[in-house]
Amino acid sequence: MQHATFKTKSINCRNFINGEFIDATDGKVFENINPATEEVIGWVAEATREEVDAAVQSAKAALKGPWGKFTVKERSLLLRRIGDLILENVEELTALETIDTGKPYHLAIEMDIKRAAHNFHFFADYVTSLGNESYNQDNMALHYSVTRPVGVVAMINPWNLPLLLLTWKLAPCLAAGSTAVMKPAELTPMTATRLVELCQEAGIPDGVVNLVHGFGGNSAGAFLSEHPDVDAITFTGETKTGTTIMKAAAPTLKKVSFELGGKNPTIIFKDSDLDEVLATTLKSSFTNQGQVCLCGSRIYVERDIYKEFVEKFVARTKELKIGDPFDATTDIGSVVGKEHYEKVMGYIQIAREEGGNILTGGGRPATIDKGYYIEPTIITGLTDEDRCVREEIFGPVVTVLPFDTEDDVISRANDTNYGLGATIWTNDLRRAHRVAGQIESGIVWVNTWYLRDLRTPFGGMKHSGIGREGGAHSFEFYCEVSNVTIKL
């Protein structure tokens, strides 16, 4: 059974600057490849430094144009319209996301596209509820805050959740009255290209939203990061890339917001509901082929139930169907591309060399000869010091390790350079609060995973990021705040 939109065609992707699609001045393009078929599906115009500068100047000029006079209500209505347009084009956008990423269509429509629309709808409502601080200082003076747009924001986006994470940045940026130059990942350019068209259709003035395509080093990503007229950079992606961007931004003291890598622990105590644990851990391990920054790739299980958990977890993992992303029965699609496929497969080989036991998976499906498919892989027999336990793999690969005491597992869960997400499974209320309060992570779920309220802070500790997004935290980034003091 295939989804009705499986014949949706891919699109070629051009840069979008000041309301117009343009090619690179040197005519340079690169191929866009469908990772599920390895077929070239189109071309992407690689922006030169000249196009990036034009995009930044366009965004800078738009701050002084009609956009600067939009009221909060007017911006709110535009955001709502963009969200509505995403839903009106949901099948096309889902198909484009599926073609670009290799993820299952049914996952893309719920996890990516509908939630992207929700990002705009949420911030459309949220911006109308905001107020400013005001303090009366002993009747001597009145202090109040005034917010203004931060300015031109560079948005450098990852390939795992392309439209979802791009709209998570763009919606609050526009709500705050700032302007944007977006650079999607080179592997997944299509939904970003359609998004700027929808922004234009919604009535966003020319220059407010711009789009440049390209790579990181010596390409659009680097040109944006170092551009003197970019006021802030928001980036989601690998920790190593984050450090490179931070170095480029340092000379001009740009504001930065980074959501970086993760090696997230899932902690399972013996008093938890094992059926509920298994159902959710299957998702937290292998959703989107494990290519979610919040996936729980380090699974710690209390020793008394370790054997039972592993046996049942392996059995359920073997039931997952791998194949055509447009097949409605597919659970696992392809990883995003050849380079990433080779990286993940390399880590599986490292696990073998480290003495790990591959209980299921460990290779590409024997029945699939095209596309970058990797079987969901469960590894036991490793230690906390082994590379596959310590390093971010970002694929359908998890390690399962036993633990004996609460203090032991807290120490081991925190023994990492990362600190993005964590999941705790227990029916002991006191333990849930006690352990959650000691985990060094930006977000901790208890008896659930990937449950988000967009009002809450989101971001990582340690090497997993800088700053927080969500609700008021997003507006703090996309705005500048001044204090006005009136002597009474």
Coordinates of C-alpha atoms in Angstrom, one line a residue:
M1 CA 0.0 0.0 0.0
Q2 CA 1.4 3.4 -1.0
H3 CA 0.3 6.9 0.0
A4 CA -1.7 8.8 -2.6
T5 CA 1.0 11.5 -3.0
F6 CA 3.9 9.1 -3.8
K7 CA 4.1 10.6 -7.4
T8 CA 4.8 14.1 -6.2
K9 CA 7.7 15.5 -8.1
S10 CA 10.8 17.0 -6.6
I11 CA 11.7 20.6 -7.2
N12 CA 14.9 22.4 -8.2
C13 CA 16.1 24.8 -5.5
R14 CA 17.2 28.4 -6.1
N15 CA 18.2 31.1 -3.7
F16 CA 15.5 33.5 -2.6
I17 CA 16.5 37.1 -2.0
N18 CA 14.4 40.2 -1.6
G19 CA 11.3 38.4 -2.9
E20 CA 12.8 36.8 -6.0
F21 CA 14.3 33.4 -6.8
I22 CA 17.8 33.8 -8.3
D23 CA 20.6 31.6 -9.4
A24 CA 24.2 31.8 -8.2
T25 CA 26.2 34.4 -10.1
D26 CA 28.7 31.8 -11.1
G27 CA 26.0 29.4 -12.1
K28 CA 27.2 26.7 -9.7
V29 CA 24.8 24.0 -8.7
F30 CA 25.0 20.7 -6.8
E31 CA 22.9 17.6 -7.0
N32 CA 20.1 16.7 -4.7
I33 CA 19.9 13.0 -4.1
N34 CA 17.0 10.8 -2.9
P35 CA 18.7 8.7 -0.1
A36 CA 16.0 6.0 -0.4
T37 CA 16.8 5.4 -4.1
E38 CA 20.2 7.0 -4.6
E39 CA 18.7 8.8 -7.6
V40 CA 19.5 12.4 -8.5
I41 CA 16.2 14.2 -8.2
G42 CA 17.2 17.8 -9.0
W43 CA 19.8 20.5 -8.6
V44 CA 20.4 23.2 -6.0
A45 CA 22.0 26.6 -6.7
E46 CA 25.0 27.1 -4.4
A47 CA 25.1 30.6 -3.1
T48 CA 28.3 32.6 -3.5
R49 CA 29.5 35.2 -1.1
E50 CA 27.8 37.7 -3.3
E51 CA 24.4 36.1 -2.9
V52 CA 24.8 35.8 0.8
D53 CA 25.7 39.4 1.1
A54 CA 22.7 40.4 -1.0
A55 CA 20.4 38.3 1.2
V56 CA 21.8 39.9 4.4
Q57 CA 21.5 43.4 2.9
S58 CA 18.0 42.6 1.9
A59 CA 17.1 41.5 5.4
K60 CA 18.8 44.5 6.9
A61 CA 16.9 47.0 4.6
A62 CA 13.6 45.2 5.4
L63 CA 13.9 46.2 9.0
K64 CA 13.6 49.8 8.0
G65 CA 10.8 49.2 5.5
P66 CA 7.1 48.4 5.9
W67 CA 8.0 45.4 8.1
G68 CA 9.3 47.7 10.8
K69 CA 5.8 49.3 11.1
F70 CA 3.8 46.1 11.4
T71 CA 1.9 45.9 14.6
V72 CA 2.0 42.8 16.9
K73 CA -1.5 41.9 15.7
E74 CA -0.5 42.2 12.0
R75 CA 2.5 40.0 12.5
S76 CA 0.3 37.5 14.4
L77 CA -2.2 37.3 11.6
L78 CA 0.7 36.7 9.1
L79 CA 2.1 33.9 11.2
R80 CA -1.3 32.3 11.4
R81 CA -1.7 32.5 7.7
I82 CA 1.7 30.8 7.1
G83 CA 0.7 28.0 9.4
D84 CA -2.6 27.6 7.5
L85 CA -0.8 27.5 4.2
I86 CA 1.5 24.8 5.4
L87 CA -1.6 22.7 6.3
E88 CA -3.2 23.5 2.9
N89 CA -0.1 22.1 1.2
V90 CA 0.5 19.3 3.7
E91 CA 0.6 16.5 1.2
E92 CA 3.1 18.2 -1.1
L93 CA 5.3 19.3 1.7
T94 CA 5.3 15.8 3.3
A95 CA 6.2 14.2 0.0
L96 CA 9.1 16.6 -0.5
E97 CA 10.3 16.0 3.0
T98 CA 10.1 12.2 2.5
I99 CA 12.0 12.4 -0.8
D100 CA 14.7 14.6 0.7
T101 CA 15.3 12.7 3.9
G102 CA 14.2 9.1 3.3
K103 CA 12.0 9.0 6.4
P104 CA 8.6 7.3 6.2
Y105 CA 5.8 9.5 4.8
H106 CA 3.5 8.8 7.7
L107 CA 6.2 10.0 10.1
A108 CA 7.0 13.1 8.1
I109 CA 3.4 14.3 8.0
E110 CA 2.9 14.0 11.8
M111 CA 6.4 14.7 13.1
D112 CA 7.5 17.3 10.6
I113 CA 4.9 19.1 8.6
K114 CA 1.9 19.3 10.9
R115 CA 4.2 20.3 13.8
A116 CA 5.8 23.0 11.6
A117 CA 2.3 24.5 11.1
H118 CA 1.8 24.4 14.8
N119 CA 5.0 26.3 15.4
F120 CA 3.5 29.3 13.4
H121 CA 0.1 29.0 15.1
F122 CA 1.6 28.8 18.5
F123 CA 3.8 31.9 18.1
A124 CA 1.0 33.7 16.4
D125 CA -1.0 33.4 19.6
Y126 CA 2.0 33.7 22.0
V127 CA 3.2 37.0 20.7
T128 CA -0.1 38.7 21.5
S129 CA 0.1 37.7 25.1
L130 CA 3.5 39.3 25.9
G131 CA 4.0 42.3 28.0
N132 CA 6.9 44.3 29.4
E133 CA 8.3 44.6 32.9
S134 CA 7.6 47.7 35.0
Y135 CA 8.9 48.6 38.4
N136 CA 8.1 51.5 40.7
Q137 CA 11.2 52.3 42.7
D138 CA 9.8 53.8 46.0
N139 CA 7.9 56.4 44.1
M140 CA 11.2 58.0 43.1
A141 CA 11.3 56.5 39.6
L142 CA 9.4 54.3 37.2
H143 CA 11.4 51.7 35.3
Y144 CA 10.0 49.8 32.3
S145 CA 11.4 47.6 29.6
V146 CA 11.2 48.2 25.8
T147 CA 11.8 45.4 23.3
R148 CA 12.9 45.8 19.7
P149 CA 13.9 43.3 17.0
V150 CA 17.4 41.9 17.4
G151 CA 17.9 42.5 13.6
V152 CA 19.1 40.1 10.9
V153 CA 19.1 36.5 12.0
A154 CA 21.1 33.8 10.3
M155 CA 19.3 30.4 10.6
I156 CA 21.6 27.4 9.8
N157 CA 19.4 24.3 9.8
P158 CA 20.0 20.5 10.0
W159 CA 18.9 17.7 7.8
N160 CA 17.1 15.4 10.2
L161 CA 13.9 17.5 10.8
P162 CA 14.3 20.1 8.1
L163 CA 11.0 22.0 8.0
L164 CA 10.1 21.4 11.7
L165 CA 13.3 22.9 13.0
L166 CA 13.4 25.7 10.5
T167 CA 9.9 26.9 11.4
W168 CA 10.8 26.5 15.1
K169 CA 13.3 29.3 14.5
L170 CA 11.5 31.4 11.8
A171 CA 8.1 31.7 13.6
P172 CA 9.4 33.4 16.8
C173 CA 11.9 35.5 14.7
L174 CA 9.0 36.9 12.6
A175 CA 6.8 37.3 15.7
A176 CA 9.5 39.4 17.3
G177 CA 9.8 41.6 14.1
S178 CA 13.3 40.5 13.2
T179 CA 14.3 39.4 9.6
A180 CA 15.9 36.1 8.5
V181 CA 18.4 34.6 6.1
M182 CA 17.9 30.9 6.2
K183 CA 20.4 28.2 5.1
P184 CA 18.9 24.7 5.0
A185 CA 21.1 21.7 5.1
E186 CA 22.5 20.9 1.7
L187 CA 21.0 17.4 1.8
T188 CA 17.5 18.6 2.4
P189 CA 16.7 21.9 0.6
M190 CA 13.2 21.4 -0.8
T191 CA 10.8 22.2 2.0
A192 CA 12.7 25.4 2.8
T193 CA 12.4 26.4 -0.8
R194 CA 8.6 25.9 -0.7
L195 CA 8.4 27.6 2.7
V196 CA 9.6 31.0 1.3
E197 CA 7.0 30.8 -1.4
L198 CA 4.3 30.2 1.3
C199 CA 5.7 33.2 3.3
Q200 CA 5.4 35.3 0.2
E201 CA 1.9 34.1 -0.5
A202 CA 0.9 34.9 3.1
G203 CA 1.9 38.5 2.6
I204 CA 5.4 38.7 4.2
P205 CA 7.1 41.8 2.7
D206 CA 10.0 41.3 0.3
G207 CA 13.4 41.0 2.1
V208 CA 12.0 39.8 5.4
V209 CA 12.6 36.2 4.7
N210 CA 15.6 35.2 2.5
L211 CA 17.0 31.8 1.6
V212 CA 20.5 30.8 0.5
H213 CA 21.7 27.3 -0.3
G214 CA 25.1 25.8 0.1
F215 CA 27.5 24.0 2.4
G216 CA 29.4 24.8 5.6
G217 CA 33.1 25.6 5.1
N218 CA 33.9 28.1 2.4
S219 CA 30.3 28.2 1.3
A220 CA 27.0 29.8 2.4
G221 CA 27.2 28.6 6.0
A222 CA 30.6 30.2 6.6
F223 CA 29.7 33.4 4.7
L224 CA 26.7 33.9 6.9
S225 CA 28.4 33.1 10.1
E226 CA 31.1 35.7 9.6
H227 CA 29.0 38.4 7.9
P228 CA 29.4 41.7 9.8
D229 CA 25.7 42.7 9.3
V230 CA 24.3 39.5 10.7
D231 CA 23.2 40.3 14.3
A232 CA 22.4 36.8 15.6
I233 CA 22.9 33.2 14.6
T234 CA 20.7 30.3 15.5
F235 CA 22.1 26.8 14.6
T236 CA 21.0 23.3 15.1
G237 CA 23.4 20.5 14.3
E238 CA 26.7 18.8 15.3
T239 CA 28.8 20.1 18.2
K240 CA 31.9 20.4 16.0
T241 CA 30.1 22.6 13.5
G242 CA 28.8 24.7 16.4
T243 CA 32.3 25.5 17.6
T244 CA 33.3 26.5 14.0
I245 CA 30.3 28.9 13.8
M246 CA 31.1 30.3 17.2
K247 CA 34.6 31.2 16.1
A248 CA 33.3 32.9 13.0
A249 CA 30.8 34.9 15.0
A250 CA 33.2 36.0 17.7
P251 CA 34.9 39.0 16.0
T252 CA 31.5 40.8 15.7
L253 CA 30.0 39.5 19.0
K254 CA 26.9 38.1 17.4
K255 CA 24.2 36.6 19.6
V256 CA 24.2 32.8 19.3
S257 CA 21.7 30.1 20.1
F258 CA 23.0 26.5 19.5
E259 CA 21.1 23.2 19.9
L260 CA 23.9 20.7 19.4
G261 CA 24.6 17.0 19.7
G262 CA 23.3 14.5 22.2
K263 CA 24.1 11.1 23.6
N264 CA 20.9 10.8 25.7
P265 CA 20.4 8.2 28.5
T266 CA 17.2 6.2 28.9
I267 CA 17.1 4.9 32.5
I268 CA 14.7 2.0 33.3
F269 CA 14.0 1.1 36.9
K270 CA 12.5 -2.3 37.7
D271 CA 9.3 -0.8 39.2
S272 CA 8.3 0.6 35.8
D273 CA 5.5 -0.7 33.5
L274 CA 7.6 -2.8 31.1
D275 CA 5.0 -2.9 28.3
E276 CA 4.8 0.8 28.3
V277 CA 8.6 1.1 28.5
L278 CA 9.1 -1.2 25.5
A279 CA 6.5 0.6 23.3
T280 CA 8.0 4.0 24.0
T281 CA 11.7 2.9 24.0
L282 CA 11.2 1.5 20.5
K283 CA 10.2 5.0 19.4
S284 CA 12.9 6.8 21.4
S285 CA 15.5 4.5 19.9
F286 CA 14.6 4.3 16.2
T287 CA 12.2 7.1 15.3
N288 CA 13.4 8.8 12.1
Q289 CA 16.1 6.1 11.8
G290 CA 17.5 7.3 15.1
Q291 CA 18.3 10.6 13.5
V292 CA 16.7 12.8 16.2
C293 CA 18.9 14.8 18.6
L294 CA 16.6 13.6 21.5
C295 CA 16.7 9.8 20.7
G296 CA 17.8 7.7 23.7
S297 CA 20.8 5.9 22.4
R298 CA 22.3 4.8 25.8
I299 CA 19.8 2.5 27.5
Y300 CA 20.4 1.7 31.2
V301 CA 18.3 -1.1 32.7
E302 CA 18.1 -2.2 36.3
R303 CA 19.8 -5.6 36.5
D304 CA 16.8 -7.5 37.9
I305 CA 14.8 -6.9 34.7
Y306 CA 17.8 -6.5 32.3
K307 CA 17.5 -9.9 30.7
E308 CA 13.7 -9.7 30.2
F309 CA 13.9 -6.2 28.8
V310 CA 16.6 -7.1 26.3
E311 CA 14.8 -10.2 25.1
K312 CA 11.5 -8.4 24.6
F313 CA 13.2 -5.3 23.1
V314 CA 15.0 -7.4 20.5
A315 CA 11.9 -9.2 19.6
R316 CA 9.9 -6.0 19.0
T317 CA 12.7 -4.4 17.1
K318 CA 12.9 -7.4 14.7
E319 CA 9.2 -6.7 13.9
L320 CA 9.9 -3.2 12.5
K321 CA 9.5 -3.1 8.7
I322 CA 12.3 -1.4 6.7
G323 CA 11.7 -0.2 3.2
D324 CA 10.0 2.2 0.8
P325 CA 9.3 5.5 2.7
F326 CA 6.1 5.9 0.7
D327 CA 4.7 2.5 1.8
A328 CA 2.2 3.1 4.6
T329 CA 3.4 0.0 6.4
T330 CA 7.1 1.1 6.6
D331 CA 8.5 1.8 10.0
I332 CA 12.1 2.5 9.1
G333 CA 13.2 4.4 6.0
S334 CA 16.7 5.2 4.9
V335 CA 19.3 7.4 6.6
V336 CA 19.9 10.8 5.0
G337 CA 22.8 10.0 2.7
K338 CA 25.9 8.1 1.7
E339 CA 28.3 9.9 4.0
H340 CA 26.1 9.4 7.0
Y341 CA 25.4 5.8 6.1
E342 CA 29.1 5.1 6.1
K343 CA 29.6 6.9 9.4
V344 CA 26.9 4.8 11.2
M345 CA 28.0 1.6 9.6
G346 CA 31.5 2.5 10.8
Y347 CA 30.4 2.8 14.4
I348 CA 28.7 -0.6 14.2
Q349 CA 32.0 -2.1 13.1
I350 CA 33.8 -0.3 15.9
A351 CA 31.3 -1.9 18.4
R352 CA 32.2 -5.3 17.1
E353 CA 35.9 -4.5 17.5
E354 CA 35.2 -3.3 21.1
G355 CA 33.7 -6.6 21.9
G356 CA 30.0 -5.7 21.6
N357 CA 27.3 -8.2 20.9
I358 CA 25.0 -7.3 18.0
L359 CA 21.7 -8.8 19.1
T360 CA 19.8 -7.6 16.0
G361 CA 20.6 -5.5 13.0
G362 CA 24.2 -4.6 12.3
G363 CA 23.9 -4.1 8.5
R364 CA 21.8 -3.2 5.6
P365 CA 18.7 -5.3 4.9
A366 CA 19.4 -8.2 2.6
T367 CA 16.3 -7.6 0.6
I368 CA 17.1 -4.0 -0.3
D369 CA 19.9 -3.3 -2.9
K370 CA 19.4 0.4 -3.4
G371 CA 19.3 3.3 -0.9
Y372 CA 21.0 4.0 2.4
Y373 CA 19.2 1.6 4.6
I374 CA 20.5 0.4 8.0
E375 CA 18.7 -2.2 10.1
P376 CA 17.7 -1.1 13.7
T377 CA 20.7 -2.3 15.7
I378 CA 20.9 -3.3 19.4
I379 CA 24.3 -3.7 21.0
T380 CA 25.1 -5.2 24.4
G381 CA 28.4 -6.2 26.1
L382 CA 30.0 -2.8 25.9
T383 CA 31.3 -0.6 28.8
D384 CA 30.8 3.1 29.5
E385 CA 34.2 3.8 28.2
D386 CA 33.7 2.3 24.8
R387 CA 33.3 4.7 21.8
C388 CA 29.8 3.5 20.8
V389 CA 28.5 4.4 24.3
R390 CA 30.3 7.7 24.5
E391 CA 30.1 9.2 21.0
E392 CA 27.1 10.4 19.1
I393 CA 26.2 8.0 16.3
F394 CA 22.9 9.6 15.2
G395 CA 21.5 6.5 13.6
P396 CA 19.3 3.5 14.3
V397 CA 21.9 2.1 16.8
V398 CA 21.5 1.8 20.6
T399 CA 23.5 0.2 23.4
V400 CA 21.9 -1.5 26.4
L401 CA 23.8 -1.7 29.7
P402 CA 22.7 -3.0 33.2
F403 CA 22.9 -1.0 36.4
D404 CA 22.6 -1.9 40.1
T405 CA 21.8 1.2 42.1
E406 CA 20.3 4.6 41.7
D407 CA 23.5 6.5 42.5
D408 CA 25.4 4.3 40.1
V409 CA 23.1 5.0 37.1
I410 CA 22.9 8.7 37.8
S411 CA 26.7 8.9 37.8
R412 CA 27.0 6.9 34.6
A413 CA 24.2 8.9 32.9
N414 CA 26.0 12.1 33.7
D415 CA 29.4 10.8 32.6
T416 CA 29.3 12.4 29.2
N417 CA 30.2 15.6 27.4
Y418 CA 26.6 15.9 26.3
G419 CA 23.5 17.1 28.1
L420 CA 20.5 17.4 25.9
G421 CA 17.8 15.0 26.8
A422 CA 17.1 12.1 29.2
T423 CA 14.3 9.7 29.9
I424 CA 13.5 8.1 33.3
W425 CA 11.2 5.2 33.8
T426 CA 9.8 4.5 37.3
N427 CA 6.5 4.4 39.1
D428 CA 8.1 5.6 42.4
L429 CA 7.1 9.3 42.6
R430 CA 9.9 10.3 45.0
R431 CA 12.5 8.5 42.9
A432 CA 11.2 10.2 39.7
H433 CA 11.7 13.7 41.3
R434 CA 15.0 12.7 43.0
V435 CA 16.6 11.3 39.9
A436 CA 15.3 14.0 37.4
G437 CA 16.7 16.7 39.6
Q438 CA 20.2 15.2 39.4
I439 CA 20.4 14.4 35.7
E440 CA 22.6 17.0 33.9
S441 CA 20.3 17.5 30.9
G442 CA 18.3 20.4 29.4
I443 CA 15.2 18.3 29.2
V444 CA 14.2 15.2 31.3
W445 CA 11.1 13.1 30.6
V446 CA 9.6 10.8 33.2
N447 CA 7.6 7.9 31.8
T448 CA 7.3 9.4 28.4
W449 CA 9.5 10.7 25.5
Y450 CA 9.3 13.6 23.0
L451 CA 6.4 15.2 24.7
R452 CA 6.8 19.0 24.2
D453 CA 4.9 22.1 25.3
L454 CA 6.2 25.0 23.2
R455 CA 6.0 27.4 26.2
T456 CA 8.8 25.4 28.0
P457 CA 12.5 25.9 27.7
F458 CA 14.4 23.7 25.3
G459 CA 18.1 23.4 24.9
G460 CA 21.2 21.6 26.1
M461 CA 23.9 21.7 28.7
K462 CA 27.7 21.0 28.3
H463 CA 28.5 20.3 24.6
S464 CA 24.8 20.1 23.7
G465 CA 24.2 23.7 23.2
I466 CA 24.1 27.3 24.3
G467 CA 20.9 29.1 25.3
R468 CA 17.2 28.0 25.4
E469 CA 14.3 28.2 22.9
G470 CA 10.6 28.0 23.5
G471 CA 8.1 30.6 24.7
A472 CA 9.7 33.6 26.4
H473 CA 13.1 32.1 25.9
S474 CA 12.8 32.4 22.1
F475 CA 11.7 36.0 22.3
E476 CA 14.7 36.8 24.5
F477 CA 16.9 35.7 21.7
Y478 CA 15.1 37.4 18.8
C479 CA 14.7 40.7 20.7
E480 CA 16.9 43.2 22.3
V481 CA 15.6 44.7 25.6
S482 CA 16.2 48.3 26.8
N483 CA 15.3 49.7 30.2
V484 CA 13.7 53.2 30.4
T485 CA 13.9 55.0 33.7
I486 CA 11.6 58.0 34.4
K487 CA 12.3 60.1 37.5
L488 CA 9.0 60.9 39.3

